[in-house]
CSV table of C-alpha atoms in Angstrom, one decimal:
chain,number,residue,atom,x,y,z
A,28,MET,CA,0.0,0.0,0.0
A,29,THR,CA,1.2,3.5,-0.8
A,30,ILE,CA,0.7,6.9,0.9
A,31,THR,CA,-0.4,9.3,-1.8
A,32,SER,CA,-1.1,12.6,0.1
A,33,LEU,CA,-0.6,14.4,3.4
A,34,GLY,CA,-2.9,16.7,5.2
A,35,LEU,CA,-0.8,19.4,6.7
A,36,PRO,CA,0.5,20.0,9.3
A,37,ALA,CA,2.6,16.8,9.4
A,38,PRO,CA,5.1,15.8,12.1
A,39,PRO,CA,8.7,15.9,11.0
A,40,LEU,CA,10.4,12.6,10.2
A,41,PRO,CA,11.3,10.3,11.9
A,42,TRP,CA,8.5,9.8,14.4
A,43,GLU,CA,7.2,6.9,16.5
A,44,GLY,CA,3.9,6.1,18.2
A,45,ARG,CA,1.3,3.5,18.8
A,46,VAL,CA,-2.0,2.6,17.2
A,47,HIS,CA,-4.8,4.4,19.1
A,48,SER,CA,-7.9,3.1,17.4
A,49,VAL,CA,-8.7,1.0,14.3
A,50,PHE,CA,-11.7,1.2,11.9
A,51,ASP,CA,-12.5,-0.4,8.5
A,52,HIS,CA,-11.1,2.5,6.5
A,53,SER,CA,-9.0,4.4,9.0
A,54,CYS,CA,-6.5,4.1,11.8
A,55,ASN,CA,-5.5,6.7,14.4
A,56,ILE,CA,-2.0,7.0,15.8
A,57,ARG,CA,-1.0,8.4,19.1
A,58,LEU,CA,2.5,9.9,19.2
A,59,ALA,CA,2.5,11.1,22.8
A,60,ALA,CA,0.1,12.1,25.5
A,61,GLY,CA,-1.5,15.5,24.9
A,62,VAL,CA,-0.6,15.5,21.2
A,63,PRO,CA,-3.3,15.3,18.6
A,64,LEU,CA,-3.8,12.0,16.8
A,65,ILE,CA,-2.5,11.2,13.3
A,66,THR,CA,-5.0,9.6,11.0
A,67,LEU,CA,-4.3,7.0,8.2
A,68,HIS,CA,-7.4,6.8,6.0
A,69,SER,CA,-8.9,6.1,2.7
A,70,PHE,CA,-11.8,8.6,2.9
A,71,ASP,CA,-12.9,10.1,-0.4
A,72,PHE,CA,-14.7,13.2,1.0
A,73,GLY,CA,-11.6,15.4,1.5
A,74,THR,CA,-8.4,15.8,3.5
A,75,LEU,CA,-8.1,15.8,7.3
A,76,PRO,CA,-5.3,17.8,9.1
A,77,LEU,CA,-2.6,15.6,10.4
A,78,SER,CA,-3.5,12.8,8.1
A,79,LEU,CA,-2.0,10.4,5.6
A,80,PHE,CA,-4.3,9.2,2.6
A,81,VAL,CA,-3.8,5.6,1.6
A,82,PRO,CA,-6.1,4.5,-1.2
A,83,ASP,CA,-7.7,1.1,-0.5
A,84,LEU,CA,-6.3,1.1,3.0
A,85,ASP,CA,-6.5,-2.3,4.6
A,86,THR,CA,-6.5,-2.1,8.4
A,87,GLY,CA,-7.0,-5.9,8.9
A,88,GLY,CA,-4.8,-7.3,11.6
A,89,TRP,CA,-4.0,-3.9,13.3
A,90,ARG,CA,-4.7,-3.6,16.9
A,91,PRO,CA,-4.6,-0.7,19.4
A,92,GLY,CA,-1.2,-0.6,21.0
A,93,ASP,CA,0.7,-1.8,17.9
A,94,PRO,CA,4.0,0.1,17.4
A,95,VAL,CA,4.2,2.6,14.6
A,96,ARG,CA,7.4,4.2,13.1
A,97,ALA,CA,7.7,6.7,10.2
A,98,ASP,CA,10.9,7.4,8.4
A,99,SER,CA,12.2,8.1,4.9
A,100,SER,CA,11.0,4.7,3.6
A,101,GLY,CA,7.4,5.1,4.8
A,102,VAL,CA,5.2,4.3,7.8
A,103,GLN,CA,5.5,0.9,9.5
A,104,VAL,CA,2.4,-0.2,11.3
A,105,GLY,CA,2.2,-3.5,13.0
A,106,GLY,CA,5.0,-5.0,10.9
A,107,ARG,CA,3.5,-3.7,7.6
A,108,LEU,CA,5.1,-0.9,5.6
A,109,LEU,CA,3.1,1.9,3.9
A,110,GLU,CA,5.5,3.4,1.4
A,111,TRP,CA,5.6,7.1,0.4
A,112,GLY,CA,4.2,7.6,-3.1
A,113,ALA,CA,6.5,8.9,-5.8
A,114,ASP,CA,4.1,11.8,-6.5
A,115,LEU,CA,3.2,12.6,-2.9
A,116,THR,CA,0.9,15.6,-2.6
A,117,GLU,CA,0.4,17.9,0.3
A,118,THR,CA,-2.9,19.7,1.2
A,119,ASP,CA,-3.0,22.8,3.4
A,120,THR,CA,-5.8,22.4,5.9
A,121,ARG,CA,-5.7,26.0,7.2
A,122,ILE,CA,-9.1,27.6,7.6
A,123,PRO,CA,-9.0,30.6,5.2
A,124,ARG,CA,-9.9,34.2,6.1
A,125,ARG,CA,-13.1,35.3,4.3
A,126,PRO,CA,-15.1,38.6,4.2
A,127,LEU,CA,-18.5,38.4,5.8
A,128,PRO,CA,-21.2,37.3,3.3
A,129,ARG,CA,-23.5,39.9,2.0
A,130,SER,CA,-26.4,37.4,2.5
A,131,TRP,CA,-26.8,34.5,4.8
A,132,ARG,CA,-29.7,33.1,2.8
A,133,GLU,CA,-27.9,30.0,1.6
A,134,THR,CA,-26.6,29.3,5.1
A,135,LYS,CA,-30.1,29.6,6.6
A,136,THR,CA,-31.6,27.4,4.0
A,137,LEU,CA,-29.0,24.7,4.7
A,138,LEU,CA,-29.7,25.0,8.4
A,139,ALA,CA,-33.4,24.6,7.8
A,140,ASP,CA,-32.9,21.5,5.7
A,141,ASN,CA,-30.7,20.0,8.4
A,142,ARG,CA,-33.3,20.7,11.0
A,143,ARG,CA,-36.0,19.0,8.9
A,144,HIS,CA,-34.0,15.7,9.0
A,145,THR,CA,-34.5,15.5,12.8
A,146,THR,CA,-38.3,15.5,12.5
A,147,GLY,CA,-39.6,12.4,14.2
A,148,GLN,CA,-36.4,11.9,16.2
A,149,PRO,CA,-37.2,13.2,19.6
A,150,LEU,CA,-33.8,12.6,21.1
A,151,LEU,CA,-32.0,14.4,18.3
A,152,GLN,CA,-34.5,17.3,18.6
A,153,GLU,CA,-33.8,17.5,22.3
A,154,VAL,CA,-30.0,17.5,21.7
A,155,TYR,CA,-30.2,20.2,19.1
A,156,ALA,CA,-32.5,22.4,21.2
A,157,ALA,CA,-30.0,22.2,24.0
A,158,LEU,CA,-27.1,23.0,21.6
A,159,ALA,CA,-29.0,26.0,20.1
A,160,GLN,CA,-29.5,27.4,23.6
A,161,ALA,CA,-25.8,26.9,24.4
A,162,LEU,CA,-24.6,28.4,21.2
A,163,ASP,CA,-26.8,31.5,21.7
A,164,GLY,CA,-25.2,31.9,25.2
A,165,LEU,CA,-21.8,31.2,23.8
A,166,TRP,CA,-21.9,34.0,21.2
A,167,GLU,CA,-23.4,36.4,23.7
A,168,ALA,CA,-20.5,35.6,26.1
A,169,LEU,CA,-17.9,35.8,23.4
A,170,LEU,CA,-19.1,39.2,22.2
A,171,ALA,CA,-19.3,40.5,25.8
A,172,GLY,CA,-15.9,39.2,26.7
A,173,ARG,CA,-17.2,37.1,29.6
A,174,ALA,CA,-14.7,34.3,30.0
A,175,GLU,CA,-16.8,32.4,32.7
A,176,GLY,CA,-19.8,32.4,30.3
A,177,VAL,CA,-17.7,31.1,27.4
A,178,ALA,CA,-16.4,28.3,29.6
A,179,ALA,CA,-19.9,27.4,30.8
A,180,GLN,CA,-21.4,27.2,27.4
A,181,CYS,CA,-18.5,25.2,26.0
A,182,ARG,CA,-19.0,22.8,28.9
A,183,ALA,CA,-22.7,22.4,27.8
A,184,CYS,CA,-21.6,21.5,24.3
A,185,ILE,CA,-18.5,19.3,24.7
A,186,GLY,CA,-19.3,15.6,24.4
A,187,LEU,CA,-23.0,16.2,23.9
A,188,GLY,CA,-24.8,14.1,21.3
A,189,GLN,CA,-24.1,11.0,19.3
A,190,GLY,CA,-21.4,9.8,16.9
A,191,LEU,CA,-17.7,9.4,17.0
A,192,THR,CA,-17.5,13.2,17.1
A,193,PRO,CA,-20.5,14.2,19.2
A,194,SER,CA,-22.9,16.9,17.9
A,195,GLY,CA,-21.8,19.5,20.4
A,196,ASP,CA,-18.2,19.0,19.5
A,197,ASP,CA,-19.1,19.4,15.8
A,198,MET,CA,-20.9,22.7,16.6
A,199,LEU,CA,-17.9,24.0,18.5
A,200,LEU,CA,-15.6,23.1,15.7
A,201,GLY,CA,-17.9,25.0,13.3
A,202,THR,CA,-17.7,27.9,15.7
A,203,PHE,CA,-13.9,27.8,15.6
A,204,ALA,CA,-14.0,27.7,11.8
A,205,ALA,CA,-16.4,30.7,11.7
A,206,LEU,CA,-14.3,32.8,14.0
A,207,HIS,CA,-11.0,32.0,12.1
A,208,MET,CA,-12.8,33.0,8.9
A,209,TYR,CA,-14.6,36.1,10.1
A,210,GLU,CA,-13.6,37.2,13.6
A,211,PRO,CA,-10.1,35.8,14.4
A,212,ASP,CA,-9.7,38.1,17.4
A,213,LEU,CA,-12.3,36.1,19.3
A,214,VAL,CA,-10.5,32.7,18.7
A,215,PRO,CA,-8.3,32.9,21.9
A,216,ALA,CA,-11.3,33.5,24.1
A,217,LEU,CA,-13.1,30.4,22.7
A,218,ALA,CA,-9.9,28.3,22.9
A,219,ALA,CA,-9.5,29.4,26.6
A,220,GLY,CA,-13.0,28.2,27.3
A,221,ALA,CA,-13.0,25.0,25.3
A,222,LEU,CA,-9.6,23.4,25.3
A,223,PRO,CA,-9.2,22.8,29.1
A,224,GLN,CA,-12.5,20.8,29.0
A,225,LEU,CA,-11.6,18.4,26.2
A,226,GLY,CA,-11.3,15.6,28.7
A,227,ARG,CA,-15.2,15.5,28.6
A,228,THR,CA,-15.1,14.0,25.1
A,229,ASN,CA,-13.1,11.2,23.3
A,230,ASP,CA,-9.5,11.5,22.0
A,231,ILE,CA,-10.6,11.7,18.3
A,232,SER,CA,-13.0,14.5,18.8
A,233,ALA,CA,-10.5,16.3,21.1
A,234,THR,CA,-7.9,16.1,18.3
A,235,TYR,CA,-10.2,17.8,15.8
A,236,LEU,CA,-11.1,20.5,18.3
A,237,THR,CA,-7.5,21.1,19.2
A,238,LEU,CA,-6.6,21.5,15.5
A,239,ALA,CA,-9.6,23.8,14.9
A,240,ALA,CA,-8.4,26.1,17.6
A,241,GLN,CA,-5.1,26.2,15.8
A,242,GLY,CA,-6.9,27.2,12.6
A,243,ARG,CA,-6.9,23.7,10.9
A,244,ALA,CA,-9.9,21.7,9.7
A,245,ALA,CA,-10.9,19.1,7.2
A,246,THR,CA,-11.2,20.5,3.8
A,247,PRO,CA,-15.0,20.0,3.5
A,248,VAL,CA,-15.3,22.3,6.6
């Protein structure tokens, strides 16, 4: 198998770690405690920060705790070598600055469509109602410069919801992205409120939030 692209930033070679978690089309690697996870994947939707894209990735036989080492020859996982491709590409995952849109019509239409998908799902509706209230309070606290209010609303979001990256974490990641794009001066306040509380969610979601605070996100974001 061959690594064909990198999602920047990427750790300098050589590096060592251990397998953190294994899925059918991806594998997460832990370098050291407190450091975001590196992802090996074959996802076709875009590029993740701190990721290595391996078409037709086969994770069979890998287990959490397996040793991982990367050097000039490739990435060795559980005794199997993934070689660097001859035409390796690099993708910048920095969130770009953008001017404020003249109209939010498209955004509001997308939000309304997403809300319709929760019809008939009481638990999801309850989660999203709680998140909507928390985000209202978060923006109010951010704009007023109230650090305690920012921390309280981040606590209400982190780890809330379903999925590998819970809904509340996804909403905070989107908030980081919006601030980096439109109001970067507010990023430190959100980071101060959110990052100390990442122990409330799982390692994978915490990785994405840490990178979002640094201005990095998957290309679809």
